[in-house]
PDB file of C-alpha atoms in Angstrom:
ATOM      1  CA  UNK A  11       0.000   0.000   0.000  1.00  0.00           C
ATOM      2  CA  UNK A  12       1.190   3.503  -0.881  1.00  0.00           C
ATOM      3  CA  UNK A  13       0.809   6.437   1.484  1.00  0.00           C
ATOM      4  CA  UNK A  14      -1.874   8.670  -0.015  1.00  0.00           C
ATOM      5  CA  UNK A  15      -0.114  11.554  -1.697  1.00  0.00           C
ATOM      6  CA  UNK A  16      -2.391  12.113  -4.663  1.00  0.00           C
ATOM      7  CA  UNK A  17      -6.024  11.993  -5.697  1.00  0.00           C
ATOM      8  CA  UNK A  18      -8.404  12.397  -8.583  1.00  0.00           C
ATOM      9  CA  UNK A  19     -11.152  14.935  -7.986  1.00  0.00           C
ATOM     10  CA  UNK A  20     -14.164  14.450 -10.214  1.00  0.00           C
ATOM     11  CA  UNK A  21     -15.672  17.642 -11.581  1.00  0.00           C
ATOM     12  CA  UNK A  22     -18.359  18.851 -13.943  1.00  0.00           C
ATOM     13  CA  UNK A  23     -18.642  22.413 -15.265  1.00  0.00           C
ATOM     14  CA  UNK A  24     -15.775  23.454 -12.911  1.00  0.00           C
ATOM     15  CA  UNK A  25     -17.717  22.301  -9.825  1.00  0.00           C
ATOM     16  CA  UNK A  26     -15.733  19.750  -7.831  1.00  0.00           C
ATOM     17  CA  UNK A  27     -17.330  16.539  -6.648  1.00  0.00           C
ATOM     18  CA  UNK A  28     -16.004  13.288  -5.248  1.00  0.00           C
ATOM     19  CA  UNK A  29     -12.342  12.980  -4.231  1.00  0.00           C
ATOM     20  CA  UNK A  30     -10.861   9.591  -5.110  1.00  0.00           C
ATOM     21  CA  UNK A  31      -7.647   9.011  -3.194  1.00  0.00           C
ATOM     22  CA  UNK A  32      -4.973   6.948  -4.922  1.00  0.00           C
ATOM     23  CA  UNK A  33      -4.223   4.564  -2.053  1.00  0.00           C
ATOM     24  CA  UNK A  34      -2.723   1.594  -3.908  1.00  0.00           C
ATOM     25  CA  UNK A  35       0.473   1.243  -5.874  1.00  0.00           C
ATOM     26  CA  UNK A  36      -1.821   0.590  -8.876  1.00  0.00           C
ATOM     27  CA  UNK A  37      -5.347   2.019  -9.018  1.00  0.00           C
ATOM     28  CA  UNK A  38      -7.432   0.466 -11.790  1.00  0.00           C
ATOM     29  CA  UNK A  39     -10.136   2.503 -13.539  1.00  0.00           C
ATOM     30  CA  UNK A  40     -13.018   1.024 -15.492  1.00  0.00           C
ATOM     31  CA  UNK A  41     -16.656   0.015 -15.725  1.00  0.00           C
ATOM     32  CA  UNK A  42     -16.054  -3.340 -14.021  1.00  0.00           C
ATOM     33  CA  UNK A  43     -16.924  -3.592 -10.334  1.00  0.00           C
ATOM     34  CA  UNK A  44     -13.504  -5.095  -9.492  1.00  0.00           C
ATOM     35  CA  UNK A  45     -11.715  -1.782 -10.242  1.00  0.00           C
ATOM     36  CA  UNK A  46     -10.609   0.563  -7.473  1.00  0.00           C
ATOM     37  CA  UNK A  47     -12.307   3.397  -9.387  1.00  0.00           C
ATOM     38  CA  UNK A  48     -15.544   2.223 -10.993  1.00  0.00           C
ATOM     39  CA  UNK A  49     -17.235   4.478 -13.542  1.00  0.00           C
ATOM     40  CA  UNK A  50     -20.760   3.589 -14.635  1.00  0.00           C
ATOM     41  CA  UNK A  51     -20.541   4.878 -18.214  1.00  0.00           C
ATOM     42  CA  UNK A  52     -21.039   2.919 -21.451  1.00  0.00           C
ATOM     43  CA  UNK A  53     -18.103   4.822 -22.985  1.00  0.00           C
ATOM     44  CA  UNK A  54     -15.750   3.376 -20.369  1.00  0.00           C
ATOM     45  CA  UNK A  55     -14.220  -0.059 -20.959  1.00  0.00           C
ATOM     46  CA  UNK A  56     -14.444  -2.735 -18.275  1.00  0.00           C
ATOM     47  CA  UNK A  57     -10.671  -2.476 -17.694  1.00  0.00           C
ATOM     48  CA  UNK A  58     -10.087   1.019 -19.104  1.00  0.00           C
ATOM     49  CA  UNK A  59      -6.918   2.436 -17.528  1.00  0.00           C
ATOM     50  CA  UNK A  60      -4.703   2.355 -14.468  1.00  0.00           C
ATOM     51  CA  UNK A  61      -2.688   4.823 -12.440  1.00  0.00           C
ATOM     52  CA  UNK A  62       0.598   3.535 -11.054  1.00  0.00           C
ATOM     53  CA  UNK A  63       2.593   5.182  -8.282  1.00  0.00           C
ATOM     54  CA  UNK A  64       6.324   4.821  -8.927  1.00  0.00           C
ATOM     55  CA  UNK A  65       8.964   5.934  -6.476  1.00  0.00           C
ATOM     56  CA  UNK A  66      10.627   8.999  -7.956  1.00  0.00           C
ATOM     57  CA  UNK A  67      14.350   9.291  -8.666  1.00  0.00           C
ATOM     58  CA  UNK A  68      15.224  11.117  -5.442  1.00  0.00           C
ATOM     59  CA  UNK A  69      13.339   8.593  -3.270  1.00  0.00           C
ATOM     60  CA  UNK A  70      11.349  11.410  -1.671  1.00  0.00           C
ATOM     61  CA  UNK A  71       7.908  10.497  -2.966  1.00  0.00           C
ATOM     62  CA  UNK A  72       6.015   9.114  -5.911  1.00  0.00           C
ATOM     63  CA  UNK A  73       5.405   9.977  -9.529  1.00  0.00           C
ATOM     64  CA  UNK A  74       2.014   8.934 -10.876  1.00  0.00           C
ATOM     65  CA  UNK A  75       1.631   7.498 -14.366  1.00  0.00           C
ATOM     66  CA  UNK A  76      -1.678   6.849 -16.118  1.00  0.00           C
ATOM     67  CA  UNK A  77      -1.758   4.034 -18.669  1.00  0.00           C
ATOM     68  CA  UNK A  78      -4.555   3.278 -21.101  1.00  0.00           C
ATOM     69  CA  UNK A  79      -5.316  -0.464 -21.222  1.00  0.00           C
ATOM     70  CA  UNK A  80      -6.144  -0.479 -24.944  1.00  0.00           C
ATOM     71  CA  UNK A  81      -9.611   0.844 -24.147  1.00  0.00           C
ATOM     72  CA  UNK A  82     -12.169   1.331 -26.905  1.00  0.00           C
ATOM     73  CA  UNK A  83     -12.546   5.100 -26.465  1.00  0.00           C
ATOM     74  CA  UNK A  84      -9.140   6.051 -25.059  1.00  0.00           C
ATOM     75  CA  UNK A  85      -7.808   7.899 -22.046  1.00  0.00           C
ATOM     76  CA  UNK A  86      -7.132  11.622 -22.249  1.00  0.00           C
ATOM     77  CA  UNK A  87      -4.861  13.947 -20.289  1.00  0.00           C
ATOM     78  CA  UNK A  88      -5.425  17.641 -20.930  1.00  0.00           C
ATOM     79  CA  UNK A  89      -7.523  16.736 -24.008  1.00  0.00           C
ATOM     80  CA  UNK A  90      -4.721  14.663 -25.580  1.00  0.00           C
ATOM     81  CA  UNK A  91      -5.162  10.928 -26.093  1.00  0.00           C
ATOM     82  CA  UNK A  92      -2.415   9.036 -24.233  1.00  0.00           C
ATOM     83  CA  UNK A  93      -1.088   5.503 -24.040  1.00  0.00           C
ATOM     84  CA  UNK A  94       1.006   6.275 -20.952  1.00  0.00           C
ATOM     85  CA  UNK A  95       1.607   9.669 -19.371  1.00  0.00           C
ATOM     86  CA  UNK A  96       3.258  11.104 -16.274  1.00  0.00           C
ATOM     87  CA  UNK A  97       0.566  12.999 -14.379  1.00  0.00           C
ATOM     88  CA  UNK A  98       1.368  16.484 -13.140  1.00  0.00           C
ATOM     89  CA  UNK A  99      -0.456  18.515 -10.510  1.00  0.00           C
ATOM     90  CA  UNK A 100      -3.706  19.998 -11.954  1.00  0.00           C
ATOM     91  CA  UNK A 101      -3.721  17.750 -15.062  1.00  0.00           C
ATOM     92  CA  UNK A 102      -7.229  16.995 -16.299  1.00  0.00           C
ATOM     93  CA  UNK A 103      -7.901  13.296 -16.919  1.00  0.00           C
ATOM     94  CA  UNK A 104     -10.895  12.215 -19.006  1.00  0.00           C
ATOM     95  CA  UNK A 105     -12.240   8.673 -19.046  1.00  0.00           C
ATOM     96  CA  UNK A 106     -15.483   8.339 -20.978  1.00  0.00           C
ATOM     97  CA  UNK A 107     -17.630  11.336 -20.057  1.00  0.00           C
ATOM     98  CA  UNK A 108     -16.003  11.732 -16.611  1.00  0.00           C
ATOM     99  CA  UNK A 109     -13.456  14.463 -15.947  1.00  0.00           C
ATOM    100  CA  UNK A 110     -11.013  14.405 -13.054  1.00  0.00           C
ATOM    101  CA  UNK A 111      -8.444  16.872 -11.771  1.00  0.00           C
ATOM    102  CA  UNK A 112      -5.211  15.186 -10.673  1.00  0.00           C
ATOM    103  CA  UNK A 113      -4.000  16.574  -7.348  1.00  0.00           C
ATOM    104  CA  UNK A 114      -0.519  15.907  -6.014  1.00  0.00           C
ATOM    105  CA  UNK A 115      -0.484  16.574  -2.256  1.00  0.00           C
ATOM    106  CA  UNK A 116       2.982  18.093  -2.570  1.00  0.00           C
ATOM    107  CA  UNK A 117       1.209  20.983  -4.348  1.00  0.00           C
ATOM    108  CA  UNK A 118      -2.240  20.971  -2.756  1.00  0.00           C
ATOM    109  CA  UNK A 119      -3.861  20.288   0.599  1.00  0.00           C
ATOM    110  CA  UNK A 120      -5.704  16.972   0.334  1.00  0.00           C
ATOM    111  CA  UNK A 121      -6.704  17.287   3.977  1.00  0.00           C
ATOM    112  CA  UNK A 122      -9.044  20.126   3.035  1.00  0.00           C
ATOM    113  CA  UNK A 123     -12.708  19.302   3.339  1.00  0.00           C
ATOM    114  CA  UNK A 124     -15.203  19.958   0.581  1.00  0.00           C
ATOM    115  CA  UNK A 125     -18.444  21.408   1.929  1.00  0.00           C
ATOM    116  CA  UNK A 126     -21.545  20.718  -0.131  1.00  0.00           C
ATOM    117  CA  UNK A 127     -24.371  23.240   0.067  1.00  0.00           C
ATOM    118  CA  UNK A 128     -27.867  22.884  -1.305  1.00  0.00           C
ATOM    119  CA  UNK A 129     -29.059  25.708  -3.539  1.00  0.00           C
ATOM    120  CA  UNK A 130     -32.586  27.020  -3.914  1.00  0.00           C
ATOM    121  CA  UNK A 131     -32.836  25.022  -7.158  1.00  0.00           C
ATOM    122  CA  UNK A 132     -34.072  21.460  -6.427  1.00  0.00           C
ATOM    123  CA  UNK A 133     -31.337  18.861  -6.975  1.00  0.00           C
ATOM    124  CA  UNK A 134     -28.534  21.436  -7.466  1.00  0.00           C
ATOM    125  CA  UNK A 135     -25.639  21.590  -5.019  1.00  0.00           C
ATOM    126  CA  UNK A 136     -22.437  23.632  -4.908  1.00  0.00           C
ATOM    127  CA  UNK A 137     -19.175  22.747  -3.257  1.00  0.00           C
ATOM    128  CA  UNK A 138     -16.564  24.835  -1.473  1.00  0.00           C
ATOM    129  CA  UNK A 139     -13.248  23.656  -0.076  1.00  0.00           C
ATOM    130  CA  UNK A 140     -12.524  24.527   3.522  1.00  0.00           C
ATOM    131  CA  UNK A 141      -9.305  23.758   5.426  1.00  0.00           C
ATOM    132  CA  UNK A 142      -9.577  20.871   7.835  1.00  0.00           C
TER     133      UNK A 142
END
């Protein structure tokens, strides 16, 4: 098990949603229920992609690489289709119709809490990050 130092934060229309912490050396992404990150989307392959934490050259942390597993519709980082790509802080990852912001804790505070507030519009919520 890897110490959590990064996460994917799902977003839509620049509103942040669920934070998915990358807790394993390899986090598998796909439609199948056996993946660490399961996405219920017909555009996502059963075994779509994976993110691997690799110890970086200075031994002071991890670099995170996303690899497409020959999925039908591809994996995108910053709107570019990738086979394998080093993820950098604030990169946008797209799998199917889902968009995620990659957050490296060396550059962001993953201990911050996202507060969800209901709006006056039924079924619409907004989120704001507050320090822990």
